[in-house]
Short mmCIF file of C-alpha atoms in Angstrom, two decimals:
data_model
loop_
_atom_site.label_atom_id
_atom_site.label_comp_id
_atom_site.label_asym_id
_atom_site.label_seq_id
_atom_site.Cartn_x
_atom_site.Cartn_y
_atom_site.Cartn_z
CA MET A 162 -28.60 -10.27 25.82
CA ASN A 163 -30.90 -11.06 22.88
CA ARG A 164 -30.21 -13.52 20.11
CA ARG A 165 -29.14 -10.83 17.66
CA GLU A 166 -26.46 -9.44 19.95
CA THR A 167 -25.28 -12.95 20.85
CA MET A 168 -24.71 -13.86 17.19
CA ARG A 169 -22.96 -10.56 16.51
CA ASN A 170 -20.59 -11.15 19.42
CA LYS A 171 -19.96 -14.72 18.28
CA ASP A 172 -19.02 -13.50 14.80
CA ARG A 173 -16.68 -10.88 16.20
CA ILE A 174 -14.97 -13.32 18.58
CA ILE A 175 -14.41 -15.98 15.91
CA ASP A 176 -13.19 -13.42 13.38
CA ALA A 177 -10.81 -11.84 15.91
CA ALA A 178 -9.52 -15.20 17.18
CA VAL A 179 -8.71 -16.47 13.68
CA PHE A 180 -7.03 -13.20 12.74
CA ILE A 181 -4.90 -13.20 15.89
CA VAL A 182 -3.63 -16.67 15.01
CA VAL A 183 -2.89 -15.50 11.45
CA LEU A 184 -1.11 -12.41 12.77
CA ILE A 185 1.05 -14.43 15.19
CA LEU A 186 2.10 -16.88 12.49
CA PHE A 187 2.81 -14.05 10.04
CA SER A 188 4.85 -12.14 12.63
CA ALA A 189 6.86 -15.21 13.64
CA LEU A 190 7.64 -16.09 10.04
CA THR A 191 8.71 -12.60 9.02
CA LEU A 192 10.70 -12.08 12.23
CA THR A 193 12.67 -15.23 11.41
CA LEU A 194 13.48 -13.77 8.00
CA PHE A 195 14.56 -10.43 9.45
CA VAL A 196 16.70 -12.13 12.10
CA ARG A 197 18.46 -14.06 9.36
CA GLN A 198 19.02 -10.80 7.48
CA VAL A 199 20.62 -9.05 10.46
CA TYR A 200 22.71 -12.01 11.65
CA GLY A 201 23.22 -13.95 8.43
CA ASP A 202 25.95 -13.77 5.83
CA PRO A 203 25.28 -10.72 3.56
CA GLY A 204 26.35 -12.90 0.65
CA TYR A 205 23.20 -14.97 1.18
CA TYR A 206 20.76 -12.67 2.96
CA HIS A 207 20.94 -9.52 0.87
CA SER A 208 19.49 -6.44 2.58
CA ASP A 209 20.37 -3.00 3.93
CA MET A 210 20.07 -4.24 7.52
CA LYS A 211 23.77 -3.75 8.30
CA ALA A 212 23.56 -0.06 7.42
CA TYR A 213 20.33 0.31 9.41
CA ILE A 214 21.96 -1.23 12.49
CA LEU A 215 24.78 1.31 12.30
CA GLU A 216 22.36 4.20 11.75
CA MET A 217 20.21 3.12 14.69
CA GLN A 218 23.29 3.26 16.94
CA GLY A 219 24.29 6.69 15.66
CA LEU A 220 27.32 5.32 13.79
CA ASP A 221 28.43 6.17 10.26
CA SER A 222 26.61 3.88 7.84
CA GLY A 223 27.93 5.52 4.68
CA TYR A 224 24.41 6.70 3.78
CA SER A 225 22.11 9.52 4.82
CA PHE A 226 18.85 8.41 6.46
CA PRO A 227 17.11 11.64 7.57
CA TYR A 228 13.89 9.82 8.49
CA PRO A 229 13.92 8.81 12.15
CA VAL A 230 10.71 6.87 12.94
CA PHE A 231 12.03 3.39 12.16
CA PHE A 232 15.43 4.05 13.72
CA LYS A 233 13.99 5.61 16.89
CA LEU A 234 11.70 2.61 17.36
CA ALA A 235 14.65 0.25 16.92
CA ALA A 236 16.72 2.35 19.36
CA LEU A 237 13.94 2.04 21.94
CA ILE A 238 13.90 -1.74 21.55
CA HIS A 239 17.72 -1.70 21.71
CA LEU A 240 17.41 -0.75 25.39
CA VAL A 241 16.50 -4.36 26.16
CA THR A 242 18.17 -6.35 23.38
CA SER A 243 21.08 -6.40 20.92
CA PRO A 244 21.32 -3.88 18.03
CA GLU A 245 20.71 -6.61 15.47
CA MET A 246 17.68 -8.01 17.23
CA ALA A 247 16.28 -4.51 17.82
CA VAL A 248 16.28 -3.73 14.10
CA ALA A 249 14.73 -7.12 13.27
CA ILE A 250 11.95 -6.68 15.85
CA ALA A 251 11.24 -3.10 14.76
CA THR A 252 10.91 -4.25 11.15
CA MET A 253 8.59 -7.08 12.16
CA LEU A 254 6.38 -4.84 14.32
CA LEU A 255 5.87 -2.23 11.61
CA ASN A 256 5.38 -4.85 8.90
CA SER A 257 2.79 -6.64 11.06
CA LEU A 258 1.10 -3.31 11.75
CA SER A 259 0.51 -3.09 7.99
CA LEU A 260 -1.38 -6.38 8.17
CA VAL A 261 -3.51 -5.20 11.11
CA ILE A 262 -4.42 -1.96 9.32
CA THR A 263 -5.21 -3.84 6.11
CA LYS A 264 -7.47 -6.29 7.94
CA LEU A 265 -9.37 -3.47 9.65
CA ALA A 266 -9.64 -1.52 6.40
CA PHE A 267 -10.85 -4.57 4.49
CA ASN A 268 -13.44 -5.31 7.18
CA HIS A 269 -14.74 -1.76 6.99
CA LEU A 270 -14.67 -1.45 3.21
CA VAL A 271 -16.21 -4.86 2.69
CA SER A 272 -19.04 -4.43 5.19
CA CYS A 273 -19.82 -0.74 4.64
CA ASP A 274 -18.42 0.99 1.62
CA TYR A 275 -18.67 -1.95 -0.75
CA GLY A 276 -21.72 -3.66 0.73
CA ILE A 277 -20.09 -7.09 0.85
CA GLY A 278 -20.91 -9.69 3.43
CA ARG A 279 -23.58 -7.59 5.08
CA LYS A 280 -26.06 -9.32 7.27
CA ARG A 281 -29.62 -8.41 6.59
CA ASP A 282 -31.58 -6.67 9.27
CA SER A 283 -34.49 -9.07 9.00
CA GLY A 284 -35.55 -9.17 12.64
CA SER A 285 -35.50 -12.18 14.92
CA THR A 286 -37.39 -14.44 12.54
CA GLY A 287 -35.07 -14.18 9.51
CA THR A 288 -32.78 -16.89 8.25
CA ASP A 289 -29.72 -14.94 9.38
CA GLY A 290 -30.86 -14.61 12.98
CA GLY A 291 -31.59 -10.90 12.71
CA ARG A 292 -28.04 -9.69 12.32
CA GLU A 293 -27.72 -5.98 11.68
CA ALA A 294 -26.65 -4.52 8.35
CA GLY A 295 -22.94 -3.79 8.21
CA ASP A 296 -21.84 -6.75 10.36
CA LEU A 297 -19.57 -9.36 8.81
CA MET A 298 -20.49 -12.99 9.31
CA TRP A 299 -17.51 -14.92 10.67
CA PRO A 300 -16.89 -17.00 7.49
CA VAL A 301 -16.58 -13.75 5.51
CA GLY A 302 -14.31 -12.35 8.22
CA ILE A 303 -12.01 -15.37 7.96
CA VAL A 304 -11.84 -14.99 4.17
CA VAL A 305 -10.98 -11.30 4.62
CA SER A 306 -8.21 -12.26 7.09
CA LEU A 307 -6.69 -14.76 4.68
CA LEU A 308 -6.88 -12.35 1.75
CA SER A 309 -5.34 -9.60 3.89
CA VAL A 310 -2.31 -11.69 4.79
CA SER A 311 -1.99 -12.99 1.23
CA LEU A 312 -1.54 -9.41 0.03
CA PHE A 313 1.81 -9.32 1.84
CA PHE A 314 3.13 -12.42 0.08
CA ILE A 315 2.27 -11.66 -3.54
CA SER A 316 5.10 -10.74 -5.90
CA MET A 317 5.78 -9.96 -9.51
CA LEU A 318 5.09 -12.73 -12.00
CA TYR A 319 8.06 -14.75 -13.22
CA PRO A 320 8.58 -18.08 -14.99
CA PRO A 321 10.36 -21.14 -13.56
CA ASP A 322 14.15 -21.11 -13.61
CA GLY A 323 15.59 -21.77 -17.03
CA ILE A 324 12.76 -20.13 -18.97
CA TYR A 325 13.80 -16.83 -20.57
CA LEU A 326 11.45 -13.93 -21.15
CA PRO A 327 12.58 -11.44 -23.81
CA GLY A 328 14.33 -8.48 -22.25
CA ILE A 329 13.75 -9.61 -18.64
CA LYS A 330 17.12 -10.00 -16.94
CA PHE A 331 16.01 -10.64 -13.36
CA LYS A 332 12.94 -11.74 -11.41
CA TYR A 333 12.79 -8.61 -9.27
CA LEU A 334 15.17 -5.97 -10.61
CA GLY A 335 13.59 -4.06 -13.48
CA VAL A 336 10.19 -5.66 -12.84
CA PHE A 337 9.71 -4.92 -9.12
CA SER A 338 7.41 -6.33 -6.48
CA PRO A 339 4.70 -4.94 -4.19
CA ASN A 340 6.58 -6.70 -1.36
CA PRO A 341 10.35 -6.02 -1.51
CA LEU A 342 11.29 -8.27 1.40
CA HIS A 343 14.90 -7.12 1.49
CA ASN A 344 14.14 -3.48 2.30
CA ALA A 345 13.17 -2.79 5.90
CA THR A 346 12.43 0.93 5.53
CA TYR A 347 9.89 0.26 2.76
CA MET A 348 8.07 -2.19 5.04
CA ALA A 349 8.43 0.17 8.01
CA ALA A 350 6.75 3.06 6.20
CA ARG A 351 3.97 0.99 4.63
CA PRO A 352 1.46 0.97 7.53
CA PHE A 353 1.43 4.77 7.55
CA ALA A 354 1.34 4.84 3.74
CA ILE A 355 -1.76 2.62 3.78
CA LEU A 356 -3.47 4.95 6.25
CA ALA A 357 -2.55 8.04 4.22
CA PHE A 358 -3.77 6.35 1.01
CA LEU A 359 -7.12 5.41 2.54
CA TRP A 360 -7.68 8.79 4.17
CA TYR A 361 -6.84 10.75 1.03
CA GLY A 362 -9.27 8.58 -0.92
CA LYS A 363 -11.88 9.42 1.70
CA LEU A 364 -11.09 13.14 1.57
CA LEU A 365 -11.50 13.37 -2.20
CA SER A 366 -15.27 13.49 -1.81
CA VAL A 367 -15.12 15.54 1.42
CA TYR A 368 -13.13 18.42 -0.01
CA GLU A 369 -15.22 18.44 -3.18
CA GLY A 370 -18.31 18.98 -1.04
CA GLY A 371 -16.60 21.68 1.00
CA VAL A 372 -18.55 20.58 4.10
CA VAL A 373 -16.24 22.39 6.49
CA PHE A 374 -17.13 25.82 5.16
CA ARG A 375 -20.51 25.40 3.52
CA GLY A 376 -23.74 25.51 5.42
CA GLY A 377 -25.10 22.17 4.25
CA LYS A 378 -28.29 21.38 2.36
CA ARG A 379 -31.42 23.47 2.84
CA GLY A 380 -33.38 22.28 5.84
CA GLU A 381 -30.52 20.19 7.20
CA PRO A 382 -30.35 20.33 11.02
CA LEU A 383 -27.59 22.52 12.44
CA CYS A 384 -26.32 19.70 14.65
CA ARG A 385 -25.75 17.53 11.59
CA ILE A 386 -23.93 20.33 9.76
CA GLU A 387 -21.64 20.86 12.75
CA GLY A 388 -21.07 17.10 12.96
CA LYS A 389 -19.97 17.05 9.34
CA ARG A 390 -17.60 19.93 9.95
CA ARG A 391 -16.00 18.28 12.96
CA GLY A 392 -15.76 14.94 11.14
CA ALA A 393 -14.16 16.56 8.10
CA LEU A 394 -11.66 18.49 10.20
CA THR A 395 -10.75 15.28 12.03
CA ASP A 396 -10.19 13.46 8.73
CA TYR A 397 -8.03 16.31 7.42
CA ALA A 398 -5.91 16.22 10.57
CA LEU A 399 -5.58 12.44 10.48
CA PHE A 400 -4.51 12.44 6.85
CA SER A 401 -1.93 15.15 7.51
CA GLY A 402 -0.54 13.19 10.47
CA PHE A 403 -0.41 9.84 8.67
CA LEU A 404 1.37 11.37 5.68
CA LEU A 405 3.90 13.11 7.90
CA ILE A 406 4.71 9.91 9.80
CA ALA A 407 5.06 8.00 6.53
CA THR A 408 7.44 10.70 5.29
CA MET A 409 9.48 10.55 8.49
CA THR A 410 9.81 6.78 8.04
CA LYS A 411 10.66 6.73 4.31
CA PRO A 412 9.65 9.48 1.86
CA SER A 413 9.28 7.33 -1.26
CA PHE A 414 5.50 6.96 -0.98
CA THR A 415 5.07 10.63 -0.11
CA LEU A 416 6.78 11.82 -3.28
CA VAL A 417 4.29 9.84 -5.37
CA LEU A 418 1.19 10.69 -3.32
CA VAL A 419 1.96 14.43 -3.19
CA SER A 420 2.49 14.53 -6.96
CA THR A 421 -0.70 12.56 -7.60
CA ALA A 422 -2.76 14.63 -5.16
CA GLY A 423 -1.49 17.86 -6.68
CA LEU A 424 -2.46 16.80 -10.19
CA ILE A 425 -5.91 15.64 -9.06
CA MET A 426 -6.58 18.85 -7.14
CA LEU A 427 -5.45 21.06 -10.03
CA TYR A 428 -7.62 19.12 -12.46
CA ARG A 429 -10.69 19.38 -10.26
CA LEU A 430 -10.00 23.04 -9.53
CA PHE A 431 -9.92 23.99 -13.21
CA ARG A 432 -12.82 21.69 -14.07
CA ALA A 433 -14.97 23.31 -11.37
CA GLY A 434 -14.05 26.79 -12.59
CA PHE A 435 -12.36 27.57 -9.26
CA ARG A 436 -15.68 27.20 -7.40
CA ASN A 437 -13.98 24.72 -5.04
CA PHE A 438 -10.99 26.99 -4.39
CA ILE A 439 -11.42 27.20 -0.60
CA PRO A 440 -11.76 23.41 -0.06
CA THR A 441 -8.73 22.90 -2.33
CA VAL A 442 -6.66 25.33 -0.27
CA GLN A 443 -7.89 23.65 2.89
CA LEU A 444 -6.78 20.23 1.67
CA GLY A 445 -3.50 21.72 0.49
CA LEU A 446 -2.77 22.95 4.01
CA CYS A 447 -2.62 19.31 5.13
CA PHE A 448 0.59 18.90 3.14
CA ILE A 449 2.51 21.75 4.80
CA PRO A 450 4.05 19.66 7.65
CA THR A 451 5.13 17.06 5.11
CA PHE A 452 6.62 19.69 2.78
CA ILE A 453 8.70 21.07 5.65
CA ASP A 454 10.02 17.59 6.46
CA LEU A 455 10.74 16.88 2.77
CA LEU A 456 12.83 20.05 2.54
CA TYR A 457 14.86 18.85 5.52
CA GLN A 458 15.29 15.41 3.95
CA TYR A 459 16.20 16.89 0.56
CA ARG A 460 19.06 18.76 2.20
CA GLY A 461 20.41 15.54 3.69
CA VAL A 462 19.93 13.22 0.71
CA PHE A 463 19.99 15.12 -2.57
CA MET A 464 22.40 17.98 -1.85
CA PRO A 465 25.96 17.26 -3.06
CA ALA A 466 28.68 16.51 -0.52
CA ASN A 467 32.48 16.26 -0.74
CA GLY A 468 32.49 17.59 -4.28
CA GLU A 469 30.17 14.86 -5.59
CA GLU A 470 27.37 15.53 -8.01
CA GLY A 471 23.97 15.75 -6.29
CA GLY A 472 20.35 16.52 -6.95
CA VAL A 473 17.67 14.95 -9.15
CA GLY A 474 18.25 14.28 -12.83
CA PHE A 475 15.89 13.79 -15.78
CA CYS A 476 16.06 10.92 -18.27
CA PHE A 477 13.91 8.62 -20.41
CA GLY A 478 14.23 5.24 -18.72
CA GLU A 479 18.03 5.36 -18.67
CA VAL A 480 18.38 3.81 -15.21
CA TRP A 481 15.48 1.39 -15.74
CA THR A 482 17.01 -0.04 -18.93
CA HIS A 483 20.15 -0.84 -16.97
CA TYR A 484 18.14 -3.62 -15.29
CA CYS A 485 15.55 -4.45 -17.95
CA ASP A 486 15.44 -4.32 -21.76
CA ASN A 487 11.67 -4.82 -22.05
CA ILE A 488 9.85 -2.28 -19.87
CA PRO A 489 6.33 -2.98 -21.29
CA LEU A 490 6.64 -6.67 -20.43
CA ALA A 491 8.08 -5.79 -17.02
CA VAL A 492 5.02 -3.61 -16.33
CA CYS A 493 2.67 -6.48 -17.20
CA LEU A 494 4.58 -8.87 -14.95
CA ALA A 495 4.37 -6.42 -12.05
CA ILE A 496 0.65 -5.52 -12.32
CA GLY A 497 -0.83 -8.45 -14.22
CA PHE A 498 -3.69 -8.99 -11.76
CA PRO A 499 -4.85 -5.37 -11.29
CA LEU A 500 -4.44 -4.75 -15.01
CA LEU A 501 -6.76 -7.69 -15.77
CA VAL A 502 -9.29 -6.44 -13.19
CA PHE A 503 -9.15 -2.98 -14.75
CA VAL A 504 -9.75 -4.27 -18.29
CA LEU A 505 -12.59 -6.63 -17.34
CA ASN A 506 -14.34 -4.14 -15.03
CA PHE A 507 -13.59 -0.86 -16.77
CA ARG A 508 -17.01 0.72 -16.30
CA GLU A 509 -17.18 -0.16 -12.63
CA CYS A 510 -13.58 0.90 -12.08
CA ARG A 511 -14.43 4.38 -13.32
CA LYS A 512 -17.03 4.67 -10.54
CA ASN A 513 -14.83 3.13 -7.85
CA SER A 514 -12.88 6.10 -6.47
CA LEU A 515 -10.41 4.02 -4.45
CA PHE A 516 -9.46 1.82 -7.39
CA ARG A 517 -9.24 4.85 -9.69
CA PHE A 518 -7.01 6.66 -7.18
CA SER A 519 -4.72 3.63 -6.91
CA TRP A 520 -4.19 3.69 -10.67
CA GLN A 521 -3.55 7.42 -10.66
CA LEU A 522 -0.97 6.79 -7.94
CA TYR A 523 0.58 3.99 -9.98
CA LEU A 524 0.83 6.08 -13.17
CA VAL A 525 2.57 8.92 -11.35
CA GLY A 526 4.91 6.40 -9.70
CA PHE A 527 5.67 4.93 -13.12
CA ALA A 528 6.40 8.38 -14.55
CA GLU A 529 8.76 9.27 -11.71
CA ASN A 530 10.49 5.90 -12.00
CA PHE A 531 10.91 6.31 -15.76
CA LEU A 532 11.86 9.98 -15.88
CA LEU A 533 13.81 10.76 -12.69
CA TYR A 534 17.00 9.59 -11.03
CA GLU A 535 19.36 10.65 -8.25
CA LYS A 536 22.60 12.13 -9.44
CA GLY A 537 25.93 10.94 -8.11
CA PHE A 538 26.77 7.54 -6.66
CA ARG A 539 23.08 6.89 -5.83
CA LYS A 540 22.07 6.85 -9.51
CA ILE A 541 22.55 3.12 -9.91
CA ASP A 542 20.51 2.46 -6.74
CA PHE A 543 17.35 3.34 -8.71
CA ASN A 544 15.70 4.80 -5.61
CA PHE A 545 12.70 6.25 -7.45
CA SER A 546 11.57 2.66 -7.92
CA TRP A 547 10.36 2.56 -4.30
CA GLY A 548 7.51 4.96 -5.08
CA TYR A 549 6.69 2.88 -8.14
CA MET A 550 6.46 -0.23 -5.95
CA TYR A 551 3.99 1.55 -3.68
CA GLY A 552 1.85 2.13 -6.76
CA ILE A 553 2.06 -1.58 -7.58
CA PHE A 554 1.03 -2.49 -4.04
CA PHE A 555 -1.99 -0.19 -3.92
CA CYS A 556 -3.20 -1.34 -7.35
CA HIS A 557 -3.27 -4.89 -5.96
CA PHE A 558 -4.86 -3.64 -2.72
CA SER A 559 -7.83 -1.97 -4.42
CA ALA A 560 -8.19 -4.57 -7.18
CA LEU A 561 -8.53 -7.30 -4.56
CA LEU A 562 -11.33 -5.37 -2.84
CA LEU A 563 -13.11 -4.83 -6.13
CA LEU A 564 -12.84 -8.50 -7.07
CA LEU A 565 -14.18 -9.56 -3.68
CA ARG A 566 -17.20 -7.32 -4.17
CA LYS A 567 -17.88 -8.78 -7.61
CA THR A 568 -17.53 -12.31 -6.29
CA VAL A 569 -19.96 -11.88 -3.41
CA GLY A 570 -22.36 -10.07 -5.74
CA CYS A 571 -22.36 -13.08 -8.04
CA ARG A 572 -23.07 -15.42 -5.11
CA THR A 573 -26.17 -13.44 -4.11
CA GLY A 574 -27.43 -12.95 -7.65
CA ASN A 575 -27.83 -15.09 -10.75
CA PRO A 576 -24.77 -14.30 -12.90
CA ALA A 577 -24.37 -15.46 -16.46
CA LYS A 578 -21.88 -18.20 -17.21
CA LYS A 579 -19.60 -15.66 -18.90
CA ASP A 580 -19.45 -13.55 -15.72
CA ARG A 581 -18.54 -16.58 -13.62
CA ILE A 582 -15.76 -17.50 -16.04
CA LEU A 583 -14.37 -13.96 -15.93
CA LEU A 584 -14.39 -14.01 -12.13
CA ILE A 585 -12.50 -17.31 -12.09
CA LEU A 586 -9.98 -15.88 -14.55
CA GLN A 587 -9.33 -12.88 -12.27
CA TRP A 588 -8.93 -15.05 -9.19
CA LEU A 589 -6.51 -17.27 -11.08
CA ALA A 590 -4.45 -14.19 -11.95
CA TYR A 591 -4.32 -13.22 -8.27
CA LEU A 592 -3.40 -16.78 -7.25
CA TRP A 593 -0.62 -16.71 -9.85
CA HIS A 594 0.86 -13.63 -8.19
CA LEU A 595 0.45 -15.32 -4.81
CA ALA A 596 2.08 -18.59 -5.93
CA CYS A 597 5.04 -16.67 -7.37
CA GLY A 598 5.22 -14.60 -4.19
CA LEU A 599 5.23 -17.58 -1.85
CA TYR A 600 8.01 -19.25 -3.83
CA TYR A 601 9.90 -15.94 -3.95
CA PHE A 602 9.55 -15.60 -0.17
CA TYR A 603 10.71 -19.19 0.29
CA GLY A 604 13.82 -18.51 -1.78
CA ILE A 605 14.75 -15.39 0.19
CA PHE A 606 13.90 -17.17 3.45
CA ARG A 607 16.42 -19.87 2.53
CA GLY A 608 19.11 -17.30 1.66
CA GLY A 609 18.49 -16.86 -2.05
CA HIS A 610 19.16 -13.70 -4.05
CA TYR A 611 16.32 -11.17 -4.05
CA TYR A 612 17.01 -10.10 -7.61
#
């Protein structure tokens, strides 16, 4: 084994070892919280865990949950443990899976797509020991691990107790968080939502190129054309599968993504003068399994029962204003960090497809949250806010990647003092969200109210 391969293996081992420790600590901490939620006094540990435990056992919970992935996993674990512990472990496993996927995605996006932390292929005589391009040095890998786990602790911004913000009634309700720690099904669906989000962002350029049906560039080898076709078909199938599993776990993210994807595809179809019609239809076919499942879920959730009013209603923030009298301020408190990144990096954000897609997702989530509600007794539950919270999460997800890229770029270049100050300002905004989130987690961990 040469020196280059030895250093690459060393980096991978150190990065993996540190992340495993981080993952174990994260899993143990969150499992403790979920155990307290399933066993603790509901007056202190507010959550829907009691209803989920009944649903997992096939008992009447008083609600309709026509999405089986989370409950089937808990039922499988229930074969060897109590119902309460099974639900807590299932929640922990799926929540920790989100962290694993985020770490892998960050590693890939940082080292390849964003060109961050790459090791120069300078041969055996270079200062970096001849590491190959695309490999992450272990210090960068550790930073990525810490940033990945931090993403699952950030919350909305809020002032210390006793300080009133105009129109803001609660910390969480009406403002909302990217990490609603009291809702297990949101956390259960998130790993599949992250995968669907990343794969759709990847497919945006694939379907525009139409590589599955077109013959490729003139003079391009046939083997490469066929490779592109197979790769594109695989990505289409993976996206379709991830979205379906996310829908079968909790459909809130799907409602927002399908709406956003439809608007993007229609816009690009008309802008291209229908020249990309076949690739658009091809991408649209990926949604068919999810549409079928949504129809089944709609029948179980939105259709009226026992003479009650059912369906989806239309309003202008009627439900939102029940919890908050200052929606503009609530929006700023929820997305302060990504909003600052967007304003300070507007030109680059326009070129960054993942960050742009996250904002498109957020805006559709905001519109659904503001304009739609469930009729009947579910109206006050404000269930369209779950899709809005996914938009908040993915705005933070992509903004963090963009900021990391800018930061490493400044370290390798010679930035002006103004650029360094702006970078510090953005990191301070992220740390503010993280500090609020850690204190928010601590309060819920100790039995405090989530709202």
